[in-house]
Short mmCIF file of N, CA and C in Angstrom, two decimals:
data_model
loop_
_atom_site.label_atom_id
_atom_site.label_comp_id
_atom_site.label_asym_id
_atom_site.label_seq_id
_atom_site.Cartn_x
_atom_site.Cartn_y
_atom_site.Cartn_z
N UNK A 1 41.59 -57.16 -126.73
CA UNK A 1 42.89 -57.76 -126.95
C UNK A 1 42.79 -59.05 -127.73
N UNK A 2 41.89 -59.92 -127.36
CA UNK A 2 41.88 -61.24 -127.95
C UNK A 2 40.67 -61.47 -128.84
N UNK A 3 40.26 -60.48 -129.58
CA UNK A 3 39.19 -60.71 -130.53
C UNK A 3 39.82 -61.23 -131.82
N UNK A 4 39.04 -61.85 -132.65
CA UNK A 4 39.60 -62.44 -133.84
C UNK A 4 38.79 -62.07 -135.06
N UNK A 5 39.48 -61.70 -136.11
CA UNK A 5 38.78 -61.40 -137.35
C UNK A 5 38.41 -62.70 -138.07
N UNK A 6 39.06 -63.81 -137.70
CA UNK A 6 38.77 -65.09 -138.33
C UNK A 6 37.39 -65.60 -137.95
N UNK A 7 36.91 -65.27 -136.78
CA UNK A 7 35.61 -65.72 -136.31
C UNK A 7 34.81 -64.50 -135.85
N UNK A 8 34.41 -63.62 -136.80
CA UNK A 8 33.81 -62.34 -136.44
C UNK A 8 32.45 -62.45 -135.77
N UNK A 9 31.77 -63.56 -135.89
CA UNK A 9 30.46 -63.69 -135.27
C UNK A 9 30.56 -63.87 -133.76
N UNK A 10 31.77 -64.02 -133.24
CA UNK A 10 31.99 -64.25 -131.82
C UNK A 10 32.80 -63.11 -131.21
N UNK A 11 32.48 -62.80 -129.97
CA UNK A 11 33.30 -61.89 -129.17
C UNK A 11 34.01 -62.76 -128.15
N UNK A 12 35.33 -62.74 -128.20
CA UNK A 12 36.14 -63.59 -127.34
C UNK A 12 36.96 -62.69 -126.42
N UNK A 13 36.86 -62.95 -125.12
CA UNK A 13 37.59 -62.16 -124.14
C UNK A 13 38.31 -63.11 -123.19
N UNK A 14 39.58 -62.84 -122.95
CA UNK A 14 40.32 -63.63 -121.97
C UNK A 14 39.76 -63.33 -120.59
N UNK A 15 39.35 -64.36 -119.87
CA UNK A 15 38.85 -64.19 -118.50
C UNK A 15 40.02 -64.28 -117.53
N UNK A 16 40.79 -65.35 -117.62
CA UNK A 16 42.04 -65.42 -116.88
C UNK A 16 42.94 -66.50 -117.47
N UNK A 17 44.21 -66.40 -117.12
CA UNK A 17 45.18 -67.37 -117.58
C UNK A 17 46.35 -66.66 -118.22
N UNK A 18 47.39 -67.38 -118.43
CA UNK A 18 47.50 -68.82 -118.30
C UNK A 18 47.68 -69.24 -116.86
N UNK A 19 47.16 -70.41 -116.58
CA UNK A 19 47.34 -71.05 -115.29
C UNK A 19 48.04 -72.37 -115.57
N UNK A 20 49.06 -72.66 -114.81
CA UNK A 20 49.85 -73.85 -115.02
C UNK A 20 49.43 -74.88 -113.98
N UNK A 21 48.98 -76.05 -114.45
CA UNK A 21 48.49 -77.08 -113.54
C UNK A 21 49.43 -78.28 -113.57
N UNK A 22 49.63 -78.88 -112.44
CA UNK A 22 50.46 -80.08 -112.33
C UNK A 22 49.55 -81.30 -112.35
N UNK A 23 50.13 -82.43 -112.59
CA UNK A 23 49.37 -83.67 -112.62
C UNK A 23 50.11 -84.68 -113.46
N UNK A 24 49.41 -85.73 -113.87
CA UNK A 24 50.06 -86.76 -114.68
C UNK A 24 50.57 -86.17 -115.99
N UNK A 25 49.85 -85.21 -116.53
CA UNK A 25 50.29 -84.48 -117.73
C UNK A 25 50.12 -82.99 -117.44
N UNK A 26 51.20 -82.30 -117.05
CA UNK A 26 51.07 -80.86 -116.76
C UNK A 26 50.47 -80.11 -117.95
N UNK A 27 49.58 -79.18 -117.64
CA UNK A 27 48.91 -78.42 -118.68
C UNK A 27 48.96 -76.93 -118.40
N UNK A 28 48.71 -76.19 -119.46
CA UNK A 28 48.51 -74.75 -119.38
C UNK A 28 47.06 -74.54 -119.75
N UNK A 29 46.38 -73.72 -118.99
CA UNK A 29 44.99 -73.46 -119.34
C UNK A 29 44.67 -71.98 -119.22
N UNK A 30 43.76 -71.57 -120.11
CA UNK A 30 43.22 -70.22 -120.10
C UNK A 30 41.70 -70.35 -120.15
N UNK A 31 41.02 -69.39 -119.55
CA UNK A 31 39.57 -69.38 -119.57
C UNK A 31 39.13 -68.15 -120.35
N UNK A 32 38.24 -68.38 -121.30
CA UNK A 32 37.73 -67.31 -122.15
C UNK A 32 36.23 -67.17 -121.99
N UNK A 33 35.75 -65.95 -122.06
CA UNK A 33 34.32 -65.68 -122.20
C UNK A 33 34.07 -65.59 -123.70
N UNK A 34 33.07 -66.32 -124.16
CA UNK A 34 32.75 -66.37 -125.58
C UNK A 34 31.28 -66.05 -125.76
N UNK A 35 31.00 -65.12 -126.65
CA UNK A 35 29.62 -64.77 -126.93
C UNK A 35 29.44 -64.65 -128.43
N UNK A 36 28.46 -65.39 -128.92
CA UNK A 36 28.08 -65.29 -130.32
C UNK A 36 27.00 -64.23 -130.42
N UNK A 37 26.97 -63.51 -131.52
CA UNK A 37 26.00 -62.43 -131.68
C UNK A 37 24.57 -62.90 -131.45
N UNK A 38 24.24 -64.10 -131.88
CA UNK A 38 22.86 -64.58 -131.77
C UNK A 38 22.52 -65.13 -130.39
N UNK A 39 23.52 -65.28 -129.51
CA UNK A 39 23.26 -65.81 -128.17
C UNK A 39 22.81 -64.69 -127.24
N UNK A 40 21.93 -65.01 -126.31
CA UNK A 40 21.50 -64.02 -125.31
C UNK A 40 22.61 -63.76 -124.30
N UNK A 41 23.40 -64.75 -124.02
CA UNK A 41 24.48 -64.60 -123.06
C UNK A 41 25.71 -65.36 -123.53
N UNK A 42 26.81 -65.11 -122.86
CA UNK A 42 28.06 -65.77 -123.22
C UNK A 42 28.29 -67.03 -122.41
N UNK A 43 29.34 -67.73 -122.74
CA UNK A 43 29.74 -68.94 -122.04
C UNK A 43 31.21 -68.83 -121.67
N UNK A 44 31.61 -69.64 -120.71
CA UNK A 44 33.02 -69.72 -120.36
C UNK A 44 33.58 -71.02 -120.92
N UNK A 45 34.71 -70.88 -121.60
CA UNK A 45 35.36 -72.05 -122.17
C UNK A 45 36.79 -72.12 -121.64
N UNK A 46 37.08 -73.25 -121.00
CA UNK A 46 38.42 -73.52 -120.49
C UNK A 46 39.18 -74.21 -121.62
N UNK A 47 40.35 -73.67 -121.95
CA UNK A 47 41.18 -74.24 -123.01
C UNK A 47 42.44 -74.78 -122.35
N UNK A 48 42.66 -76.08 -122.51
CA UNK A 48 43.84 -76.73 -121.95
C UNK A 48 44.80 -77.12 -123.08
N UNK A 49 46.08 -76.88 -122.84
CA UNK A 49 47.13 -77.31 -123.76
C UNK A 49 48.17 -78.02 -122.91
N UNK A 50 48.45 -79.26 -123.28
CA UNK A 50 49.45 -80.01 -122.54
C UNK A 50 50.80 -79.31 -122.64
N UNK A 51 51.52 -79.27 -121.54
CA UNK A 51 52.81 -78.59 -121.47
C UNK A 51 53.76 -79.07 -122.56
N UNK A 52 53.75 -80.38 -122.84
CA UNK A 52 54.63 -80.91 -123.90
C UNK A 52 54.30 -80.31 -125.25
N UNK A 53 53.00 -80.16 -125.56
CA UNK A 53 52.61 -79.57 -126.84
C UNK A 53 53.00 -78.09 -126.88
N UNK A 54 52.80 -77.40 -125.78
CA UNK A 54 53.16 -75.99 -125.72
C UNK A 54 54.67 -75.81 -125.98
N UNK A 55 55.47 -76.65 -125.35
CA UNK A 55 56.92 -76.59 -125.57
C UNK A 55 57.28 -76.91 -127.01
N UNK A 56 56.60 -77.90 -127.59
CA UNK A 56 56.85 -78.28 -128.98
C UNK A 56 56.52 -77.12 -129.93
N UNK A 57 55.42 -76.44 -129.67
CA UNK A 57 55.03 -75.29 -130.49
C UNK A 57 56.07 -74.18 -130.36
N UNK A 58 56.49 -73.91 -129.13
CA UNK A 58 57.52 -72.89 -128.92
C UNK A 58 58.80 -73.19 -129.67
N UNK A 59 59.21 -74.46 -129.66
CA UNK A 59 60.43 -74.84 -130.39
C UNK A 59 60.24 -74.73 -131.89
N UNK A 60 59.09 -75.15 -132.39
CA UNK A 60 58.86 -75.09 -133.84
C UNK A 60 58.83 -73.65 -134.34
N UNK A 61 58.41 -72.72 -133.48
CA UNK A 61 58.38 -71.30 -133.86
C UNK A 61 59.67 -70.57 -133.46
N UNK A 62 60.59 -71.29 -132.84
CA UNK A 62 61.83 -70.71 -132.31
C UNK A 62 61.51 -69.49 -131.44
N UNK A 63 60.49 -69.66 -130.60
CA UNK A 63 59.99 -68.53 -129.83
C UNK A 63 61.04 -67.97 -128.87
N UNK A 64 61.73 -68.83 -128.12
CA UNK A 64 62.71 -68.35 -127.14
C UNK A 64 63.86 -67.60 -127.81
N UNK A 65 64.36 -68.13 -128.92
CA UNK A 65 65.45 -67.46 -129.63
C UNK A 65 64.99 -66.12 -130.20
N UNK A 66 63.81 -66.13 -130.77
CA UNK A 66 63.23 -64.91 -131.32
C UNK A 66 63.05 -63.86 -130.22
N UNK A 67 62.49 -64.29 -129.10
CA UNK A 67 62.24 -63.38 -127.98
C UNK A 67 63.54 -62.79 -127.46
N UNK A 68 64.55 -63.62 -127.32
CA UNK A 68 65.85 -63.14 -126.85
C UNK A 68 66.39 -62.05 -127.78
N UNK A 69 66.21 -62.25 -129.07
CA UNK A 69 66.68 -61.27 -130.05
C UNK A 69 65.94 -59.95 -129.95
N UNK A 70 64.63 -59.98 -129.79
CA UNK A 70 63.88 -58.72 -129.77
C UNK A 70 63.98 -58.01 -128.43
N UNK A 71 64.26 -58.73 -127.37
CA UNK A 71 64.32 -58.08 -126.06
C UNK A 71 65.68 -57.46 -125.75
N UNK A 72 66.61 -57.55 -126.68
CA UNK A 72 67.91 -56.91 -126.44
C UNK A 72 67.78 -55.40 -126.34
N UNK A 73 66.69 -54.84 -126.86
CA UNK A 73 66.49 -53.38 -126.80
C UNK A 73 65.91 -52.92 -125.46
N UNK A 74 65.56 -53.86 -124.60
CA UNK A 74 65.02 -53.52 -123.27
C UNK A 74 66.19 -53.52 -122.29
N UNK A 75 66.23 -52.55 -121.38
CA UNK A 75 67.30 -52.56 -120.37
C UNK A 75 67.34 -53.90 -119.62
N UNK A 76 68.54 -54.36 -119.35
CA UNK A 76 68.74 -55.69 -118.78
C UNK A 76 67.94 -55.93 -117.49
N UNK A 77 67.80 -54.92 -116.67
CA UNK A 77 67.10 -55.10 -115.38
C UNK A 77 65.60 -55.39 -115.57
N UNK A 78 65.05 -55.13 -116.76
CA UNK A 78 63.63 -55.37 -117.01
C UNK A 78 63.39 -56.62 -117.87
N UNK A 79 64.45 -57.23 -118.34
CA UNK A 79 64.28 -58.34 -119.28
C UNK A 79 63.60 -59.56 -118.67
N UNK A 80 63.96 -59.95 -117.46
CA UNK A 80 63.35 -61.17 -116.91
C UNK A 80 61.85 -60.99 -116.74
N UNK A 81 61.43 -59.80 -116.32
CA UNK A 81 59.99 -59.53 -116.22
C UNK A 81 59.33 -59.57 -117.60
N UNK A 82 60.00 -59.01 -118.59
CA UNK A 82 59.46 -59.02 -119.96
C UNK A 82 59.41 -60.43 -120.53
N UNK A 83 60.39 -61.24 -120.21
CA UNK A 83 60.39 -62.63 -120.69
C UNK A 83 59.20 -63.38 -120.10
N UNK A 84 58.97 -63.22 -118.80
CA UNK A 84 57.82 -63.86 -118.16
C UNK A 84 56.51 -63.41 -118.76
N UNK A 85 56.38 -62.13 -118.98
CA UNK A 85 55.15 -61.57 -119.57
C UNK A 85 54.97 -62.09 -121.00
N UNK A 86 56.06 -62.14 -121.78
CA UNK A 86 55.98 -62.62 -123.16
C UNK A 86 55.56 -64.08 -123.20
N UNK A 87 56.06 -64.89 -122.30
CA UNK A 87 55.68 -66.31 -122.28
C UNK A 87 54.21 -66.49 -121.90
N UNK A 88 53.73 -65.66 -121.00
CA UNK A 88 52.29 -65.70 -120.66
C UNK A 88 51.45 -65.28 -121.87
N UNK A 89 51.87 -64.23 -122.56
CA UNK A 89 51.15 -63.78 -123.75
C UNK A 89 51.16 -64.85 -124.83
N UNK A 90 52.30 -65.50 -125.00
CA UNK A 90 52.42 -66.58 -125.97
C UNK A 90 51.44 -67.71 -125.61
N UNK A 91 51.38 -68.07 -124.34
CA UNK A 91 50.45 -69.13 -123.90
C UNK A 91 49.00 -68.72 -124.16
N UNK A 92 48.67 -67.47 -123.88
CA UNK A 92 47.31 -66.99 -124.13
C UNK A 92 46.95 -67.09 -125.61
N UNK A 93 47.89 -66.73 -126.46
CA UNK A 93 47.62 -66.76 -127.90
C UNK A 93 47.54 -68.19 -128.43
N UNK A 94 48.33 -69.09 -127.87
CA UNK A 94 48.22 -70.50 -128.27
C UNK A 94 46.85 -71.04 -127.85
N UNK A 95 46.42 -70.72 -126.65
CA UNK A 95 45.10 -71.15 -126.19
C UNK A 95 43.99 -70.54 -127.05
N UNK A 96 44.13 -69.28 -127.39
CA UNK A 96 43.14 -68.62 -128.25
C UNK A 96 43.08 -69.31 -129.61
N UNK A 97 44.20 -69.69 -130.15
CA UNK A 97 44.23 -70.38 -131.43
C UNK A 97 43.47 -71.69 -131.35
N UNK A 98 43.64 -72.41 -130.25
CA UNK A 98 42.90 -73.67 -130.06
C UNK A 98 41.41 -73.39 -129.95
N UNK A 99 41.04 -72.36 -129.23
CA UNK A 99 39.63 -71.99 -129.11
C UNK A 99 39.05 -71.66 -130.48
N UNK A 100 39.78 -70.92 -131.28
CA UNK A 100 39.31 -70.57 -132.62
C UNK A 100 39.11 -71.82 -133.47
N UNK A 101 39.98 -72.79 -133.32
CA UNK A 101 39.81 -74.05 -134.05
C UNK A 101 38.50 -74.73 -133.64
N UNK A 102 38.20 -74.72 -132.35
CA UNK A 102 36.95 -75.33 -131.87
C UNK A 102 35.74 -74.56 -132.40
N UNK A 103 35.83 -73.25 -132.44
CA UNK A 103 34.72 -72.44 -132.95
C UNK A 103 34.47 -72.74 -134.42
N UNK A 104 35.53 -72.85 -135.19
CA UNK A 104 35.40 -73.17 -136.62
C UNK A 104 34.69 -74.51 -136.79
N UNK A 105 34.99 -75.46 -135.91
CA UNK A 105 34.35 -76.78 -135.99
C UNK A 105 32.93 -76.76 -135.44
N UNK A 106 32.60 -75.73 -134.68
CA UNK A 106 31.24 -75.59 -134.16
C UNK A 106 31.16 -75.84 -132.66
N UNK A 107 30.69 -74.85 -131.93
CA UNK A 107 30.47 -75.01 -130.49
C UNK A 107 29.04 -74.61 -130.18
N UNK A 108 28.53 -75.16 -129.09
CA UNK A 108 27.18 -74.83 -128.64
C UNK A 108 27.28 -73.81 -127.51
N UNK A 109 26.16 -73.24 -127.18
CA UNK A 109 26.10 -72.24 -126.12
C UNK A 109 26.05 -72.94 -124.78
N UNK A 110 27.22 -73.39 -124.33
CA UNK A 110 27.33 -74.02 -123.02
C UNK A 110 28.77 -73.90 -122.54
N UNK A 111 28.93 -73.82 -121.23
CA UNK A 111 30.27 -73.80 -120.65
C UNK A 111 30.92 -75.15 -120.95
N UNK A 112 32.18 -75.13 -121.31
CA UNK A 112 32.85 -76.39 -121.61
C UNK A 112 34.34 -76.26 -121.43
N UNK A 113 35.00 -77.42 -121.47
CA UNK A 113 36.45 -77.49 -121.41
C UNK A 113 36.96 -78.14 -122.67
N UNK A 114 37.88 -77.47 -123.35
CA UNK A 114 38.59 -78.06 -124.48
C UNK A 114 39.82 -78.74 -123.89
N UNK A 115 39.72 -80.03 -123.68
CA UNK A 115 40.79 -80.76 -123.00
C UNK A 115 42.06 -80.80 -123.84
N UNK A 116 43.16 -81.08 -123.18
CA UNK A 116 44.47 -81.03 -123.83
C UNK A 116 44.60 -82.02 -124.98
N UNK A 117 43.87 -83.12 -124.97
CA UNK A 117 43.98 -84.12 -126.02
C UNK A 117 43.15 -83.83 -127.25
N UNK A 118 42.42 -82.71 -127.27
CA UNK A 118 41.53 -82.36 -128.36
C UNK A 118 42.23 -81.34 -129.28
N UNK A 119 42.06 -81.50 -130.57
CA UNK A 119 42.57 -80.55 -131.58
C UNK A 119 44.10 -80.39 -131.54
N UNK A 120 44.81 -81.44 -131.21
CA UNK A 120 46.26 -81.37 -131.07
C UNK A 120 46.92 -81.05 -132.41
N UNK A 121 46.64 -81.82 -133.43
CA UNK A 121 47.25 -81.60 -134.74
C UNK A 121 46.81 -80.26 -135.33
N UNK A 122 45.54 -79.93 -135.18
CA UNK A 122 45.03 -78.66 -135.71
C UNK A 122 45.74 -77.48 -135.06
N UNK A 123 45.99 -77.57 -133.76
CA UNK A 123 46.69 -76.49 -133.06
C UNK A 123 48.12 -76.37 -133.55
N UNK A 124 48.81 -77.49 -133.70
CA UNK A 124 50.18 -77.46 -134.22
C UNK A 124 50.23 -76.76 -135.58
N UNK A 125 49.31 -77.14 -136.47
CA UNK A 125 49.30 -76.58 -137.82
C UNK A 125 48.93 -75.09 -137.80
N UNK A 126 47.93 -74.73 -137.02
CA UNK A 126 47.49 -73.32 -136.97
C UNK A 126 48.57 -72.41 -136.43
N UNK A 127 49.26 -72.83 -135.38
CA UNK A 127 50.29 -71.96 -134.81
C UNK A 127 51.44 -71.77 -135.78
N UNK A 128 51.77 -72.80 -136.56
CA UNK A 128 52.82 -72.63 -137.57
C UNK A 128 52.38 -71.65 -138.66
N UNK A 129 51.14 -71.77 -139.08
CA UNK A 129 50.62 -70.88 -140.13
C UNK A 129 50.53 -69.44 -139.65
N UNK A 130 50.25 -69.24 -138.38
CA UNK A 130 50.03 -67.90 -137.85
C UNK A 130 51.19 -67.40 -136.99
N UNK A 131 52.37 -67.97 -137.19
CA UNK A 131 53.52 -67.63 -136.35
C UNK A 131 53.84 -66.14 -136.35
N UNK A 132 53.87 -65.53 -137.53
CA UNK A 132 54.21 -64.11 -137.60
C UNK A 132 53.18 -63.24 -136.88
N UNK A 133 51.91 -63.56 -137.07
CA UNK A 133 50.84 -62.80 -136.41
C UNK A 133 50.93 -62.97 -134.89
N UNK A 134 51.17 -64.19 -134.45
CA UNK A 134 51.27 -64.46 -133.02
C UNK A 134 52.43 -63.67 -132.41
N UNK A 135 53.57 -63.69 -133.06
CA UNK A 135 54.74 -62.98 -132.55
C UNK A 135 54.50 -61.47 -132.54
N UNK A 136 53.86 -60.95 -133.58
CA UNK A 136 53.64 -59.50 -133.60
C UNK A 136 52.63 -59.08 -132.52
N UNK A 137 51.68 -59.94 -132.19
CA UNK A 137 50.75 -59.63 -131.10
C UNK A 137 51.47 -59.60 -129.76
N UNK A 138 52.41 -60.51 -129.57
CA UNK A 138 53.21 -60.50 -128.33
C UNK A 138 54.01 -59.21 -128.25
N UNK A 139 54.64 -58.81 -129.34
CA UNK A 139 55.42 -57.57 -129.35
C UNK A 139 54.55 -56.36 -129.07
N UNK A 140 53.36 -56.35 -129.66
CA UNK A 140 52.45 -55.22 -129.45
C UNK A 140 52.06 -55.10 -127.98
N UNK A 141 51.77 -56.22 -127.35
CA UNK A 141 51.40 -56.20 -125.94
C UNK A 141 52.57 -55.79 -125.06
N UNK A 142 53.78 -56.15 -125.46
CA UNK A 142 54.98 -55.76 -124.70
C UNK A 142 55.42 -54.34 -125.01
N UNK A 143 54.82 -53.75 -126.05
CA UNK A 143 55.19 -52.42 -126.53
C UNK A 143 56.67 -52.38 -126.92
N UNK A 144 57.07 -53.38 -127.72
CA UNK A 144 58.44 -53.50 -128.21
C UNK A 144 58.36 -53.62 -129.73
N UNK A 145 59.32 -53.01 -130.40
CA UNK A 145 59.38 -53.14 -131.85
C UNK A 145 60.35 -54.24 -132.21
N UNK A 146 60.08 -54.91 -133.30
CA UNK A 146 60.96 -55.98 -133.77
C UNK A 146 62.04 -55.36 -134.65
N UNK A 147 63.22 -55.19 -134.07
CA UNK A 147 64.32 -54.56 -134.77
C UNK A 147 65.46 -55.57 -134.87
N UNK A 148 65.93 -55.81 -136.08
CA UNK A 148 67.09 -56.67 -136.26
C UNK A 148 66.89 -58.12 -135.87
N UNK A 149 65.66 -58.62 -135.89
CA UNK A 149 65.42 -59.99 -135.48
C UNK A 149 64.80 -60.81 -136.59
N UNK A 150 65.00 -60.38 -137.82
CA UNK A 150 64.36 -61.05 -138.95
C UNK A 150 64.75 -62.53 -139.03
N UNK A 151 65.93 -62.89 -138.54
CA UNK A 151 66.36 -64.28 -138.63
C UNK A 151 65.49 -65.20 -137.81
N UNK A 152 64.70 -64.68 -136.87
CA UNK A 152 63.88 -65.52 -136.01
C UNK A 152 62.40 -65.49 -136.38
N UNK A 153 62.02 -64.69 -137.34
CA UNK A 153 60.59 -64.59 -137.68
C UNK A 153 60.19 -65.63 -138.69
#
């Protein structure tokens, strides 16, 4: 599900998440297993995104409006479940994008945490550039086609 053609030397697998944590700065975090072809074993990388940044990204991509438009084809009794699932998928993909940014900059073979204050601008820029791909991955996971929602893409 979460492999990337942008960083083909790595196999990236979602371990768990998103998990929403409270604190002075609420965050969303996902944990990924990452293995480079040349490594004997993989590592676990925790990716944190501050809730404020996640909300900012969602607004810049008009994610909620777009999602509302595409989910009109789902029967109303299933929409709230689909909305929750779509938001989790969106969070996973935002975290994956941040992880990919870290990989491009270079990571070592060790378990680590990409804290919420790291790669903030890079994540904002990457998610804007990859908005269409991110949205289509969410639709694919939800098994929904994007019909009549071009105004939100």
